[in-house]
Amino acid sequence: MSLRRLRASQTPAFTLIELLVVIAIIAILMALLVPAVQKVREAAAQTTCGNNLKQIGIGFHSYHGEHKSFPPGRIDANGGATWCVLILPYIGQPDIYKRWDFAKLYYDQTPALLQSQVPTYYCPTRRTAGSNPLSIPGGNPDGLAGALGDYAVCDGNDAADHPYNTETANGAIILSSYGINGSGLALPGKWKSLTKIKSITDGTNCTFLAGEKHVVLGKFGVGGDFTNVGEAHGDGSIYNGDPENQNAARVASESCPLAISPKDAYNKNFGSWHPGICQFVMCDGAVKRIAIDIDLPNYRRLGVRNDGEVITLKGF
């Protein structure tokens, strides 16, 4: 036998026990690494989501600077454009805005326009513009597919004397005051926002402007029949204000608390897929992370612009 062949035959091999030990070590390292990677990804997603809300806040304030008022939640009650259309020029999307015909309802815009997606309107923890882009025809009152979004303005606390989706709602961003034509459509140029910075008498730093809207797991793109609570899911096209602007507005109150998980039933409520928090942009433009177990009285106070009640949470 040659020296080379002798040396090869004497090369030690892994025993079964040694191999199992190596596999076990790799499994342990993977178990430790995967959660760490997931935490890093979620932290990055939260940052991106917060930046989206920051941009939305800048859009609202830029609109206010030009028009001397905040944009309304929607310009009329029968399918008019929502705030998501009105702030487009101020968040880097002027082309979509210029193509929108404000003399027409949502249903009468071109399909290509309705399906124009804005990445700023999507939270990466939940979805992206390309992953689940359109509302489901037939799952919405309009029956026309349109771009979705993960953020909603705060309409108030839906109290009996300040009901949701009315001109008397007490949130920062509410329905406009508008004139209508014979078809029930808001007359071009005849609608007017009802809120501005000076309307936020409770303080712009402690009043919700907009936040992450609750979307039920498995109900992406489903607006639903708002006359039947069991069929309402509030995820129709974010451009469409029909019939109660639940696609782009939410309520903060004891009766509509923050969703605890994506599986919670829809209730015109805000909610996030980030663990333990829901992010909001305040009326001063600051982005804040609100714990999902926030006490309900303070949560309601944050949702109202002018009740005069004191916020007792730390950081406000």
Short mmCIF file of C-alpha atoms in Angstrom, two decimals:
data_model
loop_
_atom_site.label_atom_id
_atom_site.label_comp_id
_atom_site.label_asym_id
_atom_site.label_seq_id
_atom_site.Cartn_x
_atom_site.Cartn_y
_atom_site.Cartn_z
CA MET A 1 0.00 0.00 0.00
CA SER A 2 1.35 3.41 -0.96
CA LEU A 3 1.98 6.12 1.66
CA ARG A 4 -0.77 8.32 0.15
CA ARG A 5 -3.34 5.52 0.31
CA LEU A 6 -2.31 4.66 3.88
CA ARG A 7 -2.78 8.23 5.04
CA ALA A 8 -6.22 8.42 3.38
CA SER A 9 -7.36 5.27 5.13
CA GLN A 10 -6.31 6.70 8.49
CA THR A 11 -8.36 9.97 8.08
CA PRO A 12 -10.87 10.09 10.98
CA ALA A 13 -14.61 10.37 10.12
CA PHE A 14 -17.50 11.96 12.06
CA THR A 15 -19.30 9.55 14.32
CA LEU A 16 -23.09 9.57 14.41
CA ILE A 17 -23.06 11.20 17.85
CA GLU A 18 -20.75 13.97 16.67
CA LEU A 19 -22.99 14.61 13.67
CA LEU A 20 -26.07 14.81 15.87
CA VAL A 21 -24.30 17.26 18.18
CA VAL A 22 -23.42 19.51 15.23
CA ILE A 23 -27.02 19.40 13.97
CA ALA A 24 -28.31 20.23 17.46
CA ILE A 25 -25.94 23.21 17.71
CA ILE A 26 -27.08 24.50 14.33
CA ALA A 27 -30.74 24.11 15.37
CA ILE A 28 -30.11 26.06 18.59
CA LEU A 29 -28.35 28.84 16.70
CA MET A 30 -31.22 29.02 14.21
CA ALA A 31 -33.76 29.15 17.04
CA LEU A 32 -31.85 32.08 18.52
CA LEU A 33 -31.25 33.83 15.21
CA VAL A 34 -34.72 33.68 13.62
CA PRO A 35 -36.52 35.68 16.36
CA ALA A 36 -33.72 38.23 16.31
CA VAL A 37 -34.06 38.63 12.54
CA GLN A 38 -37.84 38.91 12.90
CA LYS A 39 -37.44 41.63 15.52
CA VAL A 40 -35.09 43.55 13.26
CA ARG A 41 -37.53 43.26 10.36
CA GLU A 42 -40.45 44.39 12.52
CA ALA A 43 -38.46 47.32 13.87
CA ALA A 44 -37.70 48.37 10.31
CA ALA A 45 -41.36 47.95 9.32
CA GLN A 46 -42.48 50.06 12.29
CA THR A 47 -40.05 52.77 11.26
CA THR A 48 -41.34 52.73 7.68
CA CYS A 49 -44.93 52.82 8.92
CA GLY A 50 -44.11 55.75 11.19
CA ASN A 51 -42.46 57.53 8.26
CA ASN A 52 -45.61 56.97 6.19
CA LEU A 53 -47.71 58.60 8.90
CA LYS A 54 -45.19 61.42 9.13
CA GLN A 55 -45.57 62.03 5.40
CA ILE A 56 -49.36 61.97 5.74
CA GLY A 57 -49.10 64.55 8.52
CA ILE A 58 -46.88 66.73 6.33
CA GLY A 59 -49.45 66.37 3.55
CA PHE A 60 -52.23 67.61 5.83
CA HIS A 61 -50.20 70.56 7.04
CA SER A 62 -49.06 71.47 3.53
CA TYR A 63 -52.71 71.39 2.41
CA HIS A 64 -53.58 73.58 5.41
CA GLY A 65 -50.85 76.02 4.47
CA GLU A 66 -52.33 76.47 1.00
CA HIS A 67 -56.06 76.25 1.77
CA LYS A 68 -56.11 77.61 5.34
CA SER A 69 -57.94 74.52 6.56
CA PHE A 70 -57.41 70.78 6.87
CA PRO A 71 -58.82 68.64 4.06
CA PRO A 72 -62.15 67.07 4.99
CA GLY A 73 -62.51 63.34 5.50
CA ARG A 74 -64.45 63.33 2.23
CA ILE A 75 -66.04 65.98 0.08
CA ASP A 76 -69.60 64.62 0.03
CA ALA A 77 -71.70 61.76 1.31
CA ASN A 78 -72.22 59.76 -1.86
CA GLY A 79 -68.93 58.52 -3.20
CA GLY A 80 -66.94 61.72 -3.27
CA ALA A 81 -63.17 61.80 -3.00
CA THR A 82 -61.59 61.23 0.40
CA TRP A 83 -58.67 62.98 2.07
CA CYS A 84 -56.45 60.35 0.45
CA VAL A 85 -57.05 62.04 -2.90
CA LEU A 86 -56.90 65.61 -1.59
CA ILE A 87 -53.39 65.37 -0.09
CA LEU A 88 -51.81 63.58 -3.07
CA PRO A 89 -50.00 66.68 -4.43
CA TYR A 90 -48.35 67.15 -1.04
CA ILE A 91 -46.97 63.63 -0.70
CA GLY A 92 -45.31 63.40 -4.10
CA GLN A 93 -48.26 62.11 -6.16
CA PRO A 94 -49.42 65.10 -8.24
CA ASP A 95 -50.04 63.04 -11.38
CA ILE A 96 -52.79 60.95 -9.74
CA TYR A 97 -54.36 64.09 -8.32
CA LYS A 98 -54.38 65.92 -11.66
CA ARG A 99 -56.20 63.02 -13.31
CA TRP A 100 -58.98 62.97 -10.69
CA ASP A 101 -62.20 64.66 -11.85
CA PHE A 102 -63.74 66.23 -8.76
CA ALA A 103 -66.97 66.87 -10.66
CA LYS A 104 -67.49 63.09 -10.78
CA LEU A 105 -68.11 60.40 -8.19
CA TYR A 106 -65.60 57.68 -7.38
CA TYR A 107 -67.61 55.30 -9.57
CA ASP A 108 -67.22 57.54 -12.62
CA GLN A 109 -63.42 57.86 -12.54
CA THR A 110 -61.39 55.70 -14.92
CA PRO A 111 -60.49 52.19 -13.68
CA ALA A 112 -56.79 52.89 -14.23
CA LEU A 113 -57.04 55.95 -11.96
CA LEU A 114 -58.93 54.10 -9.23
CA GLN A 115 -56.25 51.41 -9.23
CA SER A 116 -53.33 53.85 -8.92
CA GLN A 117 -51.50 52.83 -5.76
CA VAL A 118 -49.55 55.01 -3.36
CA PRO A 119 -46.83 53.15 -1.39
CA THR A 120 -47.06 55.74 1.41
CA TYR A 121 -50.57 54.46 2.19
CA TYR A 122 -49.40 50.92 3.04
CA CYS A 123 -47.94 49.59 6.29
CA PRO A 124 -45.23 47.00 5.42
CA THR A 125 -46.06 44.85 8.45
CA ARG A 126 -49.50 44.24 6.97
CA ARG A 127 -48.96 44.41 3.21
CA THR A 128 -47.37 46.35 0.39
CA ALA A 129 -48.81 48.08 -2.65
CA GLY A 130 -48.04 45.02 -4.76
CA SER A 131 -49.07 42.27 -2.35
CA ASN A 132 -52.81 42.98 -2.05
CA PRO A 133 -53.46 46.08 -4.10
CA LEU A 134 -57.16 46.33 -4.89
CA SER A 135 -60.55 46.25 -3.27
CA ILE A 136 -62.73 43.32 -4.25
CA PRO A 137 -65.52 44.08 -6.72
CA GLY A 138 -68.78 42.96 -5.15
CA GLY A 139 -67.26 43.21 -1.67
CA ASN A 140 -67.88 46.95 -1.70
CA PRO A 141 -70.95 49.10 -2.31
CA ASP A 142 -69.33 50.53 -5.44
CA GLY A 143 -68.49 47.23 -7.14
CA LEU A 144 -65.40 48.86 -8.65
CA ALA A 145 -61.91 47.72 -7.71
CA GLY A 146 -59.70 50.46 -6.32
CA ALA A 147 -56.42 50.93 -4.48
CA LEU A 148 -56.37 50.14 -0.77
CA GLY A 149 -54.58 51.72 2.18
CA ASP A 150 -53.75 51.10 5.83
CA TYR A 151 -54.34 54.53 7.35
CA ALA A 152 -57.47 56.40 8.39
CA VAL A 153 -58.25 59.82 9.80
CA CYS A 154 -59.89 60.17 13.21
CA ASP A 155 -63.51 61.26 12.92
CA GLY A 156 -63.99 61.62 16.70
CA ASN A 157 -65.58 59.47 19.37
CA ASP A 158 -69.00 58.87 17.76
CA ALA A 159 -70.88 60.25 20.76
CA ALA A 160 -74.63 60.72 20.53
CA ASP A 161 -74.29 64.50 20.20
CA HIS A 162 -71.33 64.22 17.79
CA PRO A 163 -72.12 61.17 15.63
CA TYR A 164 -69.65 59.68 13.21
CA ASN A 165 -69.58 60.91 9.64
CA THR A 166 -71.56 64.09 10.17
CA GLU A 167 -70.78 67.79 10.11
CA THR A 168 -70.96 67.78 13.92
CA ALA A 169 -68.42 64.97 14.45
CA ASN A 170 -65.76 66.01 16.97
CA GLY A 171 -62.61 64.57 15.44
CA ALA A 172 -59.86 66.52 13.70
CA ILE A 173 -60.86 65.40 10.18
CA ILE A 174 -64.58 65.13 9.42
CA LEU A 175 -67.14 65.30 6.62
CA SER A 176 -67.21 68.57 4.66
CA SER A 177 -70.05 71.02 4.42
CA TYR A 178 -71.24 70.69 0.85
CA GLY A 179 -73.89 71.68 -1.66
CA ILE A 180 -75.42 69.08 -3.97
CA ASN A 181 -76.84 69.02 -7.45
CA GLY A 182 -79.93 67.18 -8.65
CA SER A 183 -78.02 63.89 -8.75
CA GLY A 184 -76.94 64.19 -5.14
CA LEU A 185 -73.33 64.96 -6.12
CA ALA A 186 -71.36 67.63 -4.32
CA LEU A 187 -71.18 70.70 -6.50
CA PRO A 188 -67.65 71.44 -7.75
CA GLY A 189 -66.08 74.07 -5.53
CA LYS A 190 -69.13 74.12 -3.23
CA TRP A 191 -67.76 71.92 -0.50
CA LYS A 192 -65.86 73.32 2.43
CA SER A 193 -63.74 71.80 5.16
CA LEU A 194 -65.01 72.37 8.68
CA THR A 195 -61.76 72.02 10.63
CA LYS A 196 -58.46 73.84 10.77
CA ILE A 197 -55.58 74.08 13.22
CA LYS A 198 -57.40 76.53 15.44
CA SER A 199 -60.30 74.03 15.66
CA ILE A 200 -58.02 71.71 17.66
CA THR A 201 -58.60 73.49 20.96
CA ASP A 202 -57.50 70.50 23.07
CA GLY A 203 -53.98 70.88 21.68
CA THR A 204 -52.48 69.67 18.42
CA ASN A 205 -49.93 67.54 20.28
CA CYS A 206 -52.60 65.44 22.00
CA THR A 207 -55.25 65.01 19.30
CA PHE A 208 -55.22 62.22 16.73
CA LEU A 209 -54.99 63.30 13.10
CA ALA A 210 -54.69 59.85 11.52
CA GLY A 211 -53.60 56.36 12.48
CA GLU A 212 -53.41 52.75 11.42
CA LYS A 213 -56.86 51.45 10.60
CA HIS A 214 -58.01 48.05 11.77
CA VAL A 215 -58.30 45.50 8.96
CA VAL A 216 -59.52 42.03 9.86
CA LEU A 217 -57.31 39.10 8.92
CA GLY A 218 -58.67 37.52 5.75
CA LYS A 219 -60.78 40.56 4.82
CA PHE A 220 -58.30 42.47 2.69
CA GLY A 221 -60.12 44.57 0.11
CA VAL A 222 -63.58 43.96 1.56
CA GLY A 223 -65.54 47.09 2.32
CA GLY A 224 -68.81 45.30 2.90
CA ASP A 225 -72.41 46.39 3.31
CA PHE A 226 -72.35 49.10 5.97
CA THR A 227 -76.07 48.70 6.57
CA ASN A 228 -75.28 45.23 7.91
CA VAL A 229 -72.69 45.41 10.69
CA GLY A 230 -71.75 41.76 10.26
CA GLU A 231 -70.74 42.39 6.66
CA ALA A 232 -68.84 45.65 7.18
CA HIS A 233 -65.05 45.39 7.13
CA GLY A 234 -63.91 48.89 6.18
CA ASP A 235 -61.24 47.97 3.64
CA GLY A 236 -62.74 49.18 0.41
CA SER A 237 -60.81 51.57 -1.80
CA ILE A 238 -59.18 54.30 0.26
CA TYR A 239 -60.22 56.84 -2.41
CA ASN A 240 -63.92 56.09 -2.01
CA GLY A 241 -65.96 57.96 0.62
CA ASP A 242 -69.12 55.93 0.09
CA PRO A 243 -71.24 55.25 2.02
CA GLU A 244 -69.83 56.29 5.43
CA ASN A 245 -66.14 56.82 4.65
CA GLN A 246 -65.24 53.76 6.68
CA ASN A 247 -62.58 52.99 4.09
CA ALA A 248 -60.57 56.04 5.17
CA ALA A 249 -61.84 57.09 8.62
CA ARG A 250 -62.12 55.51 12.06
CA VAL A 251 -63.40 56.23 15.58
CA ALA A 252 -61.52 56.39 18.91
CA SER A 253 -63.82 55.73 21.86
CA GLU A 254 -64.80 53.32 24.61
CA SER A 255 -67.25 51.65 22.23
CA CYS A 256 -64.65 51.44 19.45
CA PRO A 257 -61.40 50.57 21.25
CA LEU A 258 -58.11 49.74 19.60
CA ALA A 259 -58.08 46.28 18.05
CA ILE A 260 -55.99 43.87 20.11
CA SER A 261 -55.21 41.56 17.21
CA PRO A 262 -55.85 41.24 13.46
CA LYS A 263 -58.56 38.69 14.28
CA ASP A 264 -60.71 41.19 16.21
CA ALA A 265 -64.12 41.96 14.71
CA TYR A 266 -64.39 45.16 12.72
CA ASN A 267 -65.93 48.04 14.67
CA LYS A 268 -64.95 51.30 12.92
CA ASN A 269 -61.83 51.02 15.06
CA PHE A 270 -58.15 51.73 14.68
CA GLY A 271 -55.74 48.83 14.89
CA SER A 272 -52.28 47.70 13.89
CA TRP A 273 -50.44 44.51 13.03
CA HIS A 274 -47.44 45.71 15.01
CA PRO A 275 -47.15 43.77 18.29
CA GLY A 276 -48.46 45.74 21.26
CA ILE A 277 -48.83 49.14 19.62
CA CYS A 278 -50.75 51.18 17.08
CA GLN A 279 -49.12 54.22 15.48
CA PHE A 280 -50.77 57.61 15.04
CA VAL A 281 -49.76 60.98 13.67
CA MET A 282 -50.98 63.77 15.91
CA CYS A 283 -52.35 67.10 14.71
CA ASP A 284 -48.96 68.71 15.29
CA GLY A 285 -47.35 66.23 12.89
CA ALA A 286 -45.59 64.11 15.53
CA VAL A 287 -45.88 60.32 15.25
CA LYS A 288 -46.64 58.43 18.46
CA ARG A 289 -46.88 54.76 19.36
CA ILE A 290 -50.00 54.07 21.42
CA ALA A 291 -50.11 50.89 23.50
CA ILE A 292 -53.05 48.68 22.58
CA ASP A 293 -53.95 48.39 26.26
CA ILE A 294 -54.33 52.18 26.68
CA ASP A 295 -57.08 53.08 29.15
CA LEU A 296 -60.27 53.92 27.28
CA PRO A 297 -61.00 57.38 28.77
CA ASN A 298 -57.61 58.68 27.63
CA TYR A 299 -58.01 56.96 24.27
CA ARG A 300 -61.33 58.75 23.72
CA ARG A 301 -59.82 62.10 24.75
CA LEU A 302 -57.05 61.68 22.17
CA GLY A 303 -59.68 61.16 19.48
CA VAL A 304 -61.61 64.38 20.20
CA ARG A 305 -60.42 67.82 19.17
CA ASN A 306 -62.36 70.05 21.55
CA ASP A 307 -63.78 68.39 24.68
CA GLY A 308 -61.49 70.24 27.09
CA GLU A 309 -60.62 67.06 29.00
CA VAL A 310 -57.07 66.61 30.24
CA ILE A 311 -54.90 63.77 28.91
CA THR A 312 -53.34 61.97 31.90
CA LEU A 313 -50.99 59.70 29.94
CA LYS A 314 -47.25 60.22 30.26
CA GLY A 315 -45.72 61.82 27.20
CA PHE A 316 -48.64 64.13 26.52
#
